[in-house]
Tab-separated table of C-alpha atoms and ligand atoms in Angstrom:
chain	number	residue	atom	x	y	z
L	1	MET	CA	96.655	101.154	100.847
L	2	GLU	CA	98.242	97.846	99.046
L	3	PHE	CA	99.116	94.419	98.227
L	4	VAL	CA	101.024	92.224	100.508
L	5	GLU	CA	101.386	88.540	100.086
L	6	GLY	CA	97.648	88.198	100.235
L	7	GLN	CA	96.899	90.455	102.034
L	8	TYR	CA	96.481	95.234	102.195
L	9	GLU	CA	98.201	96.865	104.474
L	10	ILE	CA	98.950	101.066	105.084
L	11	GLN	CA	102.182	102.150	106.221
L	12	SER	CA	102.637	97.745	107.031
L	13	LEU	CA	99.744	98.160	108.843
L	14	LYS	CA	96.851	94.899	108.151
L	15	LEU	CA	93.990	95.865	107.972
L	16	THR	CA	92.198	93.387	108.758
L	17	ALA	CA	93.826	93.768	112.249
L	18	LEU	CA	93.339	97.132	112.418
L	19	ALA	CA	89.509	96.131	111.415
L	20	GLU	CA	89.821	93.486	114.554
L	21	LYS	CA	91.850	95.456	116.818
L	22	TYR	CA	89.266	98.527	116.826
L	23	GLY	CA	85.871	96.817	115.833
L	24	SER	CA	83.973	97.956	112.903
L	25	PRO	CA	81.984	100.378	111.338
L	26	LEU	CA	86.483	102.251	111.406
L	27	TYR	CA	87.267	105.679	109.463
L	28	LEU	CA	91.394	105.235	108.974
L	29	TYR	CA	92.909	108.337	108.189
L	30	ASP	CA	97.062	108.123	106.586
L	31	THR	CA	98.860	110.716	106.642
L	32	ALA	CA	101.801	109.782	104.498
L	33	ASN	CA	99.362	109.540	102.118
L	34	MET	CA	97.554	113.680	103.417
L	35	GLU	CA	101.683	113.969	103.199
L	36	ARG	CA	102.584	113.521	99.921
L	37	GLN	CA	99.160	115.171	98.818
L	38	TYR	CA	100.608	118.546	100.574
L	39	GLN	CA	103.526	118.251	98.227
L	40	ARG	CA	102.655	117.772	94.930
L	41	LEU	CA	99.997	120.685	95.339
L	42	MET	CA	103.030	122.575	96.827
L	43	ASN	CA	104.819	121.526	94.062
L	44	ALA	CA	102.542	122.618	91.088
L	45	PHE	CA	102.675	126.474	91.018
L	46	PRO	CA	106.699	127.992	90.019
L	47	GLY	CA	107.448	131.099	91.276
L	48	VAL	CA	104.302	131.258	93.182
L	49	ARG	CA	103.420	132.829	96.651
L	50	LEU	CA	101.809	129.979	97.050
L	51	ARG	CA	99.304	128.778	100.784
L	52	LEU	CA	97.528	126.545	101.049
L	53	ASN	CA	93.774	126.276	103.524
L	54	TYR	CA	93.319	123.265	104.884
L	55	ALA	CA	89.487	123.007	104.418
L	56	CYS	CA	89.000	121.303	107.961
L	57	LYS	CA	85.289	120.746	106.696
L	58	ALA	CA	85.900	117.782	105.326
L	59	LEU	CA	87.479	115.492	108.441
L	60	THR	CA	88.278	117.792	111.730
L	61	ASN	CA	89.308	115.332	113.755
L	62	ILE	CA	91.472	117.693	115.857
L	63	ASN	CA	94.640	115.268	115.129
L	64	ILE	CA	94.259	116.107	111.451
L	65	LEU	CA	94.222	119.464	112.176
L	66	LYS	CA	97.175	119.441	113.916
L	67	PHE	CA	99.032	117.000	111.362
L	68	PHE	CA	98.259	119.385	108.993
L	69	ASN	CA	99.287	122.764	111.026
L	70	GLN	CA	102.767	121.142	110.978
L	71	LEU	CA	103.665	120.754	107.681
L	72	GLY	CA	102.807	124.471	107.566
L	73	ALA	CA	99.286	124.715	106.179
L	74	GLY	CA	96.627	127.072	106.554
L	75	LEU	CA	93.241	126.798	108.243
L	76	ASP	CA	89.836	127.162	105.881
L	77	ALA	CA	87.636	127.634	109.025
L	78	VAL	CA	83.381	127.975	108.485
L	79	SER	CA	81.496	127.796	110.930
L	80	ILE	CA	83.016	129.745	114.131
L	81	GLN	CA	83.881	125.962	116.043
L	82	GLU	CA	85.880	124.744	112.954
L	83	VAL	CA	87.586	128.542	114.191
L	84	GLN	CA	87.863	127.372	117.802
L	85	ILE	CA	88.916	123.757	117.191
L	86	GLY	CA	91.699	125.535	114.666
L	87	LEU	CA	92.363	128.011	116.812
L	88	LYS	CA	92.745	124.960	120.196
L	89	ALA	CA	95.022	122.579	117.679
L	90	GLY	CA	97.713	124.969	117.820
L	91	PHE	CA	96.809	127.329	114.210
L	92	ALA	CA	97.287	131.021	114.614
L	93	ALA	CA	94.726	133.415	113.968
L	94	GLU	CA	96.392	135.445	110.906
L	95	LYS	CA	96.452	131.270	109.632
L	96	ILE	CA	93.400	130.845	109.894
L	97	SER	CA	90.699	131.732	107.104
L	98	PHE	CA	87.171	131.795	107.960
L	99	THR	CA	85.100	131.720	105.191
L	100	PRO	CA	81.754	131.167	105.646
L	101	SER	CA	78.185	131.367	104.356
L	102	GLY	CA	75.463	133.117	104.980
L	103	ILE	CA	76.257	133.244	109.000
L	104	HIS	CA	74.322	136.078	111.786
L	105	PRO	CA	76.878	139.190	111.672
L	106	GLU	CA	77.900	138.602	115.827
L	107	GLU	CA	79.628	134.875	114.146
L	108	ALA	CA	81.894	137.229	111.770
L	109	TYR	CA	82.418	138.825	115.522
L	110	GLN	CA	83.329	136.583	117.454
L	111	ALA	CA	85.856	136.106	114.857
L	112	VAL	CA	86.593	139.319	114.724
L	113	GLY	CA	87.412	139.000	118.907
L	114	LEU	CA	90.004	136.055	117.688
L	115	LYS	CA	91.519	137.413	115.508
L	116	VAL	CA	90.814	136.091	112.789
L	117	PRO	CA	90.554	137.196	109.474
L	118	VAL	CA	87.232	136.574	107.891
L	119	THR	CA	85.653	136.820	104.211
L	120	LEU	CA	82.647	138.607	103.840
L	121	ASP	CA	79.713	136.585	101.733
L	122	SER	CA	76.465	139.716	101.220
L	123	LEU	CA	76.190	143.359	100.797
L	124	SER	CA	74.573	143.150	104.092
L	125	LEU	CA	77.554	141.531	105.790
L	126	LEU	CA	80.039	143.848	104.729
L	127	GLU	CA	77.752	147.171	105.163
L	128	LYS	CA	77.393	146.307	109.072
L	129	PHE	CA	80.834	144.840	109.120
L	130	GLY	CA	81.507	148.961	107.780
L	131	LYS	CA	79.786	150.647	109.909
L	132	LYS	CA	81.250	148.863	113.193
L	133	TYR	CA	84.905	148.591	112.026
L	134	SER	CA	85.635	151.107	109.154
L	135	SER	CA	89.252	150.721	107.750
L	136	SER	CA	89.867	148.841	111.636
L	137	VAL	CA	89.648	145.554	110.501
L	138	PRO	CA	90.857	144.629	107.339
L	139	VAL	CA	88.410	141.847	105.127
L	140	SER	CA	88.225	139.831	102.038
L	141	ILE	CA	85.534	139.823	99.895
L	142	ARG	CA	83.882	136.979	98.888
L	143	ILE	CA	83.437	137.411	94.906
L	144	ASN	CA	80.328	134.691	92.539
L	145	PRO	CA	82.436	134.821	89.496
L	146	HIS	CA	78.744	133.646	87.472
L	147	VAL	CA	81.022	129.862	86.355
L	148	MET	CA	79.022	126.917	86.518
L	149	GLY	CA	81.666	124.447	88.135
L	150	GLY	CA	81.223	121.420	89.975
L	151	GLY	CA	81.345	117.643	89.772
L	152	HIS	CA	76.733	117.361	91.390
L	153	ALA	CA	74.362	120.759	91.409
L	154	LYS	CA	74.243	119.734	94.948
L	155	ILE	CA	77.921	121.284	95.527
L	156	SER	CA	78.261	123.680	92.667
L	157	THR	CA	78.901	127.027	94.290
L	158	GLY	CA	79.893	130.435	91.978
L	159	HIS	CA	77.247	130.182	89.499
L	160	LYS	CA	74.473	132.412	89.052
L	161	GLY	CA	72.249	130.922	91.009
L	162	SER	CA	74.654	130.029	93.982
L	163	LYS	CA	73.442	131.323	97.374
L	164	PHE	CA	77.872	131.807	97.723
L	165	GLY	CA	79.237	135.315	97.507
L	166	ILE	CA	78.097	138.320	95.756
L	167	SER	CA	77.898	138.766	92.488
L	168	PHE	CA	81.144	140.426	90.168
L	169	GLN	CA	78.484	141.610	88.338
L	170	GLN	CA	76.685	143.536	91.766
L	171	LEU	CA	80.857	145.246	92.070
L	172	PRO	CA	78.829	149.154	91.692
L	173	GLN	CA	76.624	148.033	95.190
L	174	ILE	CA	80.642	146.976	96.907
L	175	LEU	CA	83.412	150.202	95.275
L	176	ASP	CA	80.221	152.551	97.482
L	177	LEU	CA	80.304	151.208	100.472
L	178	VAL	CA	83.438	149.661	100.821
L	179	ASN	CA	83.997	153.698	100.160
L	180	GLN	CA	81.026	154.407	102.066
L	181	TYR	CA	82.656	152.737	105.600
L	182	ARG	CA	86.435	152.755	104.732
L	183	LEU	CA	87.130	148.968	104.122
L	184	HIS	CA	90.310	147.494	104.007
L	185	VAL	CA	90.663	144.873	101.428
L	186	ARG	CA	93.217	142.582	101.882
L	187	GLY	CA	91.977	139.443	98.953
L	188	LEU	CA	89.525	138.335	97.278
L	189	HIS	CA	88.063	134.991	97.392
L	190	MET	CA	85.727	132.423	95.354
L	191	HIS	CA	85.240	128.557	95.387
L	192	THR	CA	82.710	127.729	92.346
L	193	GLY	CA	82.996	124.101	93.881
L	194	SER	CA	84.118	120.741	94.301
L	195	ASP	CA	84.471	117.467	92.108
L	196	ILE	CA	85.704	119.659	89.319
L	197	LEU	CA	87.703	118.224	87.091
L	198	ASP	CA	88.056	120.729	84.438
L	199	ILE	CA	90.608	123.291	84.007
L	200	SER	CA	89.371	125.699	82.916
L	201	ILE	CA	86.818	126.953	85.199
L	202	PHE	CA	90.003	127.380	87.694
L	203	LEU	CA	91.283	129.394	84.949
L	204	LYS	CA	87.947	131.228	84.139
L	205	SER	CA	86.666	132.320	87.543
L	206	ALA	CA	90.379	133.570	87.737
L	207	GLU	CA	90.112	136.393	84.959
L	208	VAL	CA	87.265	137.423	86.829
L	209	LEU	CA	88.777	137.577	90.490
L	210	PHE	CA	92.124	139.428	88.181
L	211	ASP	CA	89.326	141.834	86.905
L	212	VAL	CA	87.282	142.716	89.980
L	213	ALA	CA	91.290	143.404	91.859
L	214	GLY	CA	91.430	146.105	90.043
L	215	SER	CA	89.586	148.298	91.463
L	216	PHE	CA	91.288	147.079	94.891
L	217	PRO	CA	93.958	148.624	95.934
L	218	GLN	CA	95.080	147.399	98.414
L	219	LEU	CA	94.815	143.806	97.902
L	220	GLU	CA	97.554	141.090	99.629
L	221	PHE	CA	95.895	137.708	98.640
L	222	ILE	CA	94.467	136.753	95.969
L	223	ASP	CA	92.059	133.332	97.209
L	224	MET	CA	90.740	130.777	94.756
L	225	GLY	CA	88.904	128.360	96.799
L	226	SER	CA	89.121	124.887	95.998
L	227	GLY	CA	87.117	121.962	94.375
L	228	PHE	CA	90.008	119.929	93.102
L	229	LYS	CA	88.650	116.450	91.567
L	230	VAL	CA	90.072	113.383	92.769
L	231	PRO	CA	89.749	109.538	91.309
L	232	TYR	CA	87.418	107.691	92.866
L	233	LYS	CA	86.719	104.924	90.152
L	234	PRO	CA	89.804	103.251	89.554
L	235	GLY	CA	91.779	104.400	86.486
L	236	ASP	CA	88.949	107.075	86.769
L	237	TYR	CA	90.860	110.911	86.274
L	238	GLU	CA	91.229	113.485	88.224
L	239	THR	CA	92.805	117.256	88.607
L	240	ASP	CA	95.612	118.134	86.114
L	241	ILE	CA	96.286	119.660	89.395
L	242	GLU	CA	100.750	120.525	87.287
L	243	GLU	CA	99.283	121.653	84.000
L	244	LEU	CA	96.685	123.872	86.496
L	245	GLY	CA	99.889	124.833	88.050
L	246	ARG	CA	101.586	126.039	85.110
L	247	LEU	CA	99.039	127.190	83.984
L	248	LEU	CA	98.048	129.369	86.279
L	249	SER	CA	101.256	130.730	87.506
L	250	GLU	CA	101.862	132.111	84.449
L	251	ARG	CA	99.267	134.083	83.846
L	252	PHE	CA	98.986	134.978	87.818
L	253	ASN	CA	102.518	136.328	87.650
L	254	GLN	CA	101.786	137.731	85.148
L	255	PHE	CA	98.541	139.788	86.868
L	256	CYS	CA	100.590	140.870	89.746
L	257	ASP	CA	102.694	142.668	86.906
L	258	GLN	CA	100.317	144.168	86.249
L	259	TYR	CA	98.671	144.619	88.775
L	260	GLY	CA	101.373	146.065	90.798
L	261	LYS	CA	102.518	143.688	93.399
L	262	ASN	CA	102.794	140.301	94.939
L	263	LEU	CA	100.481	139.263	96.389
L	264	THR	CA	99.946	135.409	97.657
L	265	LEU	CA	97.611	133.091	95.180
L	266	ILE	CA	95.787	131.984	98.029
L	267	PHE	CA	93.397	127.559	97.791
L	268	GLU	CA	92.064	126.113	100.123
L	269	PRO	CA	91.874	121.687	99.636
L	270	GLY	CA	89.779	120.227	101.618
L	271	LYS	CA	89.098	116.588	99.165
L	272	PHE	CA	92.415	116.893	97.876
L	273	LEU	CA	94.473	116.697	100.852
L	274	VAL	CA	91.954	113.669	102.611
L	275	SER	CA	90.163	112.240	101.152
L	276	THR	CA	92.537	109.463	98.842
L	277	ALA	CA	93.827	109.532	102.612
L	278	GLY	CA	91.063	107.746	104.086
L	279	TYR	CA	89.283	104.007	104.716
L	280	PHE	CA	85.496	103.661	105.307
L	281	ILE	CA	85.934	99.341	107.138
L	282	THR	CA	82.883	97.703	107.965
L	283	ARG	CA	81.619	94.628	108.148
L	284	VAL	CA	78.978	91.968	106.100
L	285	ASN	CA	76.241	91.691	108.300
L	286	VAL	CA	73.854	89.225	105.868
L	287	ILE	CA	73.956	88.185	102.578
L	288	LYS	CA	70.082	88.387	101.175
L	289	GLU	CA	69.910	86.943	97.701
L	290	THR	CA	66.251	87.988	96.539
L	291	PRO	CA	65.357	87.579	92.639
L	292	LEU	CA	67.307	90.648	91.883
L	293	THR	CA	69.635	90.547	93.041
L	294	VAL	CA	72.255	89.732	96.413
L	295	PHE	CA	72.131	92.262	98.805
L	296	ALA	CA	75.569	93.104	101.389
L	297	GLY	CA	74.165	94.700	104.715
L	298	VAL	CA	76.889	95.917	106.671
L	299	ASN	CA	77.052	96.800	109.620
L	300	SER	CA	77.002	100.777	108.493
L	301	GLY	CA	74.557	102.927	106.337
L	302	GLN	CA	73.655	106.205	105.541
L	303	ASN	CA	74.013	107.267	108.723
L	304	HIS	CA	78.502	106.995	108.561
L	305	LEU	CA	79.117	107.220	105.464
L	306	ILE	CA	76.236	109.248	102.790
L	307	ARG	CA	77.720	110.174	99.681
L	308	PRO	CA	76.947	106.791	97.377
L	309	MET	CA	73.466	108.355	98.372
L	310	PHE	CA	73.123	111.963	99.076
L	311	TYR	CA	75.226	112.822	96.029
L	312	ASP	CA	75.355	109.387	94.184
L	313	ALA	CA	78.466	109.456	94.158
L	314	TYR	CA	81.127	106.143	93.162
L	315	HIS	CA	83.434	104.558	96.342
L	316	HIS	CA	85.978	101.845	94.900
L	317	ILE	CA	84.688	99.468	97.459
L	318	VAL	CA	87.248	96.261	98.778
L	319	ASN	CA	87.300	92.656	100.504
L	320	ILE	CA	89.334	92.215	102.030
L	321	SER	CA	88.463	88.963	104.102
L	322	ASN	CA	88.802	87.501	100.942
L	323	PRO	CA	90.348	89.037	97.974
L	324	GLU	CA	91.032	86.461	96.124
L	325	GLY	CA	87.651	85.026	96.034
L	326	ALA	CA	85.214	84.639	92.105
L	327	VAL	CA	84.538	87.196	91.289
L	328	LYS	CA	81.174	88.203	91.564
L	329	PRO	CA	78.024	91.412	91.098
L	330	TYR	CA	76.555	91.856	94.939
L	331	SER	CA	74.161	95.248	96.172
L	332	VAL	CA	75.893	96.296	99.028
L	333	VAL	CA	73.758	98.085	101.185
L	334	GLY	CA	73.599	99.507	104.538
L	335	TYR	CA	71.052	99.241	107.902
L	336	ILE	CA	69.120	102.452	108.135
L	337	CYS	CA	65.538	102.404	107.245
L	338	GLU	CA	65.677	103.825	104.355
L	339	THR	CA	67.066	102.397	101.097
L	340	ASP	CA	70.737	102.568	101.469
L	341	THR	CA	72.711	101.551	98.553
L	342	PHE	CA	76.411	102.139	99.078
L	343	ALA	CA	76.759	101.017	95.307
L	344	TRP	CA	74.282	98.288	93.108
L	345	GLU	CA	75.597	95.035	91.497
L	346	ARG	CA	78.701	95.946	92.031
L	347	GLU	CA	82.105	92.938	91.067
L	348	LEU	CA	83.303	92.001	94.639
L	349	PRO	CA	85.736	88.840	95.124
L	350	GLU	CA	82.891	86.649	96.658
L	351	VAL	CA	80.786	88.448	99.979
L	352	ARG	CA	80.492	86.312	103.029
L	353	GLU	CA	78.784	86.622	106.293
L	354	GLY	CA	81.364	88.067	108.536
L	355	ASP	CA	83.906	89.203	105.697
L	356	TYR	CA	84.903	93.198	105.940
L	357	LEU	CA	84.060	95.657	102.759
L	358	VAL	CA	85.906	98.688	102.842
L	359	PHE	CA	85.327	101.857	101.589
L	360	LEU	CA	88.006	103.857	99.987
L	361	ASN	CA	87.517	108.050	99.082
L	362	ALA	CA	86.864	108.447	102.614
L	363	GLY	CA	88.314	111.555	104.005
L	364	ALA	CA	87.285	113.728	102.820
L	365	TYR	CA	83.054	114.591	104.183
L	366	GLY	CA	82.971	110.680	105.720
L	367	PHE	CA	82.805	111.243	108.905
L	368	SER	CA	82.450	115.073	109.267
L	369	MET	CA	78.331	114.391	107.226
L	370	ALA	CA	78.068	111.413	109.953
L	371	SER	CA	74.830	111.655	111.474
L	372	ASN	CA	73.309	109.591	115.416
L	373	TYR	CA	70.062	108.424	112.720
L	374	ASN	CA	68.522	106.034	113.669
L	375	SER	CA	69.717	106.055	116.857
L	376	ARG	CA	73.278	104.894	115.346
L	377	LEU	CA	76.631	105.191	117.334
L	378	ARG	CA	79.174	106.892	115.198
L	379	PRO	CA	82.073	105.085	114.993
L	380	ALA	CA	85.227	105.342	116.251
L	381	GLU	CA	88.285	106.933	114.147
L	382	VAL	CA	92.101	106.180	113.441
L	383	MET	CA	94.225	108.237	112.316
L	384	ILE	CA	97.366	105.753	110.731
L	385	HIS	CA	101.324	108.053	111.133
L	386	LYS	CA	104.259	107.338	110.481
L	387	GLY	CA	103.966	103.299	111.309
L	388	LYS	CA	101.939	103.656	113.700
L	389	ASP	CA	97.880	103.335	115.103
L	390	LEU	CA	96.719	106.130	116.711
L	391	LEU	CA	93.254	106.437	118.497
L	392	ILE	CA	91.956	109.376	117.839
L	393	ARG	CA	88.021	109.969	118.707
L	394	GLU	CA	86.067	106.274	120.248
L	395	ARG	CA	83.594	105.178	119.254
L	396	GLU	CA	80.338	106.563	120.537
L	397	THR	CA	77.910	105.205	123.692
L	398	LEU	CA	74.423	104.765	124.132
L	399	ASP	CA	75.664	107.697	126.401
L	400	ASN	CA	76.211	110.015	123.970
L	401	LEU	CA	73.170	109.530	122.274
L	402	LEU	CA	71.650	110.833	125.479
L	403	ARG	CA	73.744	113.251	127.296
L	404	ASN	CA	72.183	116.223	125.995
L	405	GLN	CA	68.404	115.030	126.143
L	406	ILE	CA	65.994	116.339	129.531
L	407	VAL	CA	64.422	113.521	130.901
L	408	HIS	CA	60.847	114.656	131.944
L	409	GLN	CA	58.092	113.260	134.892
L	410	PHE	CA	55.010	113.409	133.255
H	501	LLP	N1	86.510	126.259	100.261
H	501	LLP	C1	84.919	126.378	100.835
H	501	LLP	C2	84.211	128.330	100.601
H	501	LLP	C3	83.855	125.359	100.621
H	501	LLP	O1	82.850	125.760	101.178
H	501	LLP	C4	85.225	124.552	100.028
H	501	LLP	C5	84.007	123.341	99.705
H	501	LLP	C6	86.367	123.780	100.223
H	501	LLP	C7	87.064	125.499	99.976
H	501	LLP	C8	87.134	122.495	99.901
H	501	LLP	O2	86.378	122.287	98.489
H	501	LLP	P1	86.885	120.649	98.486
H	501	LLP	O3	88.434	120.817	98.356
H	501	LLP	O4	86.705	119.540	98.962
H	501	LLP	O5	86.074	120.326	97.102
H	501	LLP	N2	80.404	117.298	100.389
H	501	LLP	C9	80.576	117.300	99.467
H	501	LLP	C10	81.293	119.014	98.952
H	501	LLP	C11	81.821	120.435	99.271
H	501	LLP	C12	82.142	121.366	99.584
H	501	LLP	C13	81.670	122.096	100.271
H	501	LLP	N3	82.108	123.221	100.542
H	501	LLP	C14	80.809	115.748	99.175
H	501	LLP	O6	80.426	115.278	100.566
H	501	LLP	O7	81.636	116.009	98.176
């Protein structure tokens, strides 16, 4: 987003004009930003065969998936529905990586039926899979490296107490099953969390995988998951991708030499690829002065962007209607009948009823975590691509809310 002659723009399109054209609340995605993020990561790992699987749970609109397919990315899917959307978006089955957690075995078998590679994350599933397919279907295994990482307890997934993966300490049990059923283990996988600033977390957990890898002679790839932290606040820190790339590439190549084969290194970023590319435009319904604060109540809430309420996440807010107004503190809240506070006492240029407030970093886990709570409709989505705005999801209607309800006569 750029500030040009008193107005905010994306790819030369004025945000206020887009808000007027499509109405609010509205999700906007800038594909130029996504492409820059993709290329930045692709260039950060010198001398390594790198593959990026876009973790589409962050933003699942099929047009975004098609865009990443065109860039040459693979896809990380965590439900059979994400797999199916990926196939519809045009991804070749072998470029989709199914890395779910705690699924019913049938869901894994369904992915096999679609020829999509599967990652197994429990001894129980490993056994069932082995009995059914033996070596006929290659698999990868998700290892829990016992490393604590992530910006919030709810998004830390690689520590000892986490439900994800199979503990590296259970390697003997894994090997028993692999040998018993002659499983063909093609890859090792891990994912330690989201919002990880400290690159030593990645380096430390890589060592665990490199150690474990020695027991699997048929590996083709090591999948390090994701979790790169992006900047949320102005001047915020972000994962030093270039430094991580330099250190990890060196270590990965060393490991490959020892292993005796050049493996592919995979990452599966969601946030890094789409967070900063997304904008969520809301409109101020009401300014309410109370003895304690001044509330700016917008035409949205935790139903559309839950990150501030669920993870205490900071999302920067910009008043695009009055960018040069006098700065004052406002508590920006939603219209949901719960305390859905986006920001408490945030300094903003004077906010008036009818102004558009834009939330930044709304590309990842914004729309994809939206709900219909309070029977509110989910917003429209617009993609800004090659200087043009494309409506990629219509705003919901009352019919959408009622579609699956069965009305009985009593
Ligand atoms: N791979 C796996 C297996 C994952 O579970 C996740 C995210 C990712 C990749 C992508 O991680 P990322 O690059 O986006 O950090 N809703 C939370 C984030 C939850 C992440 C869950 N797993 C948030 O809004 O912060």
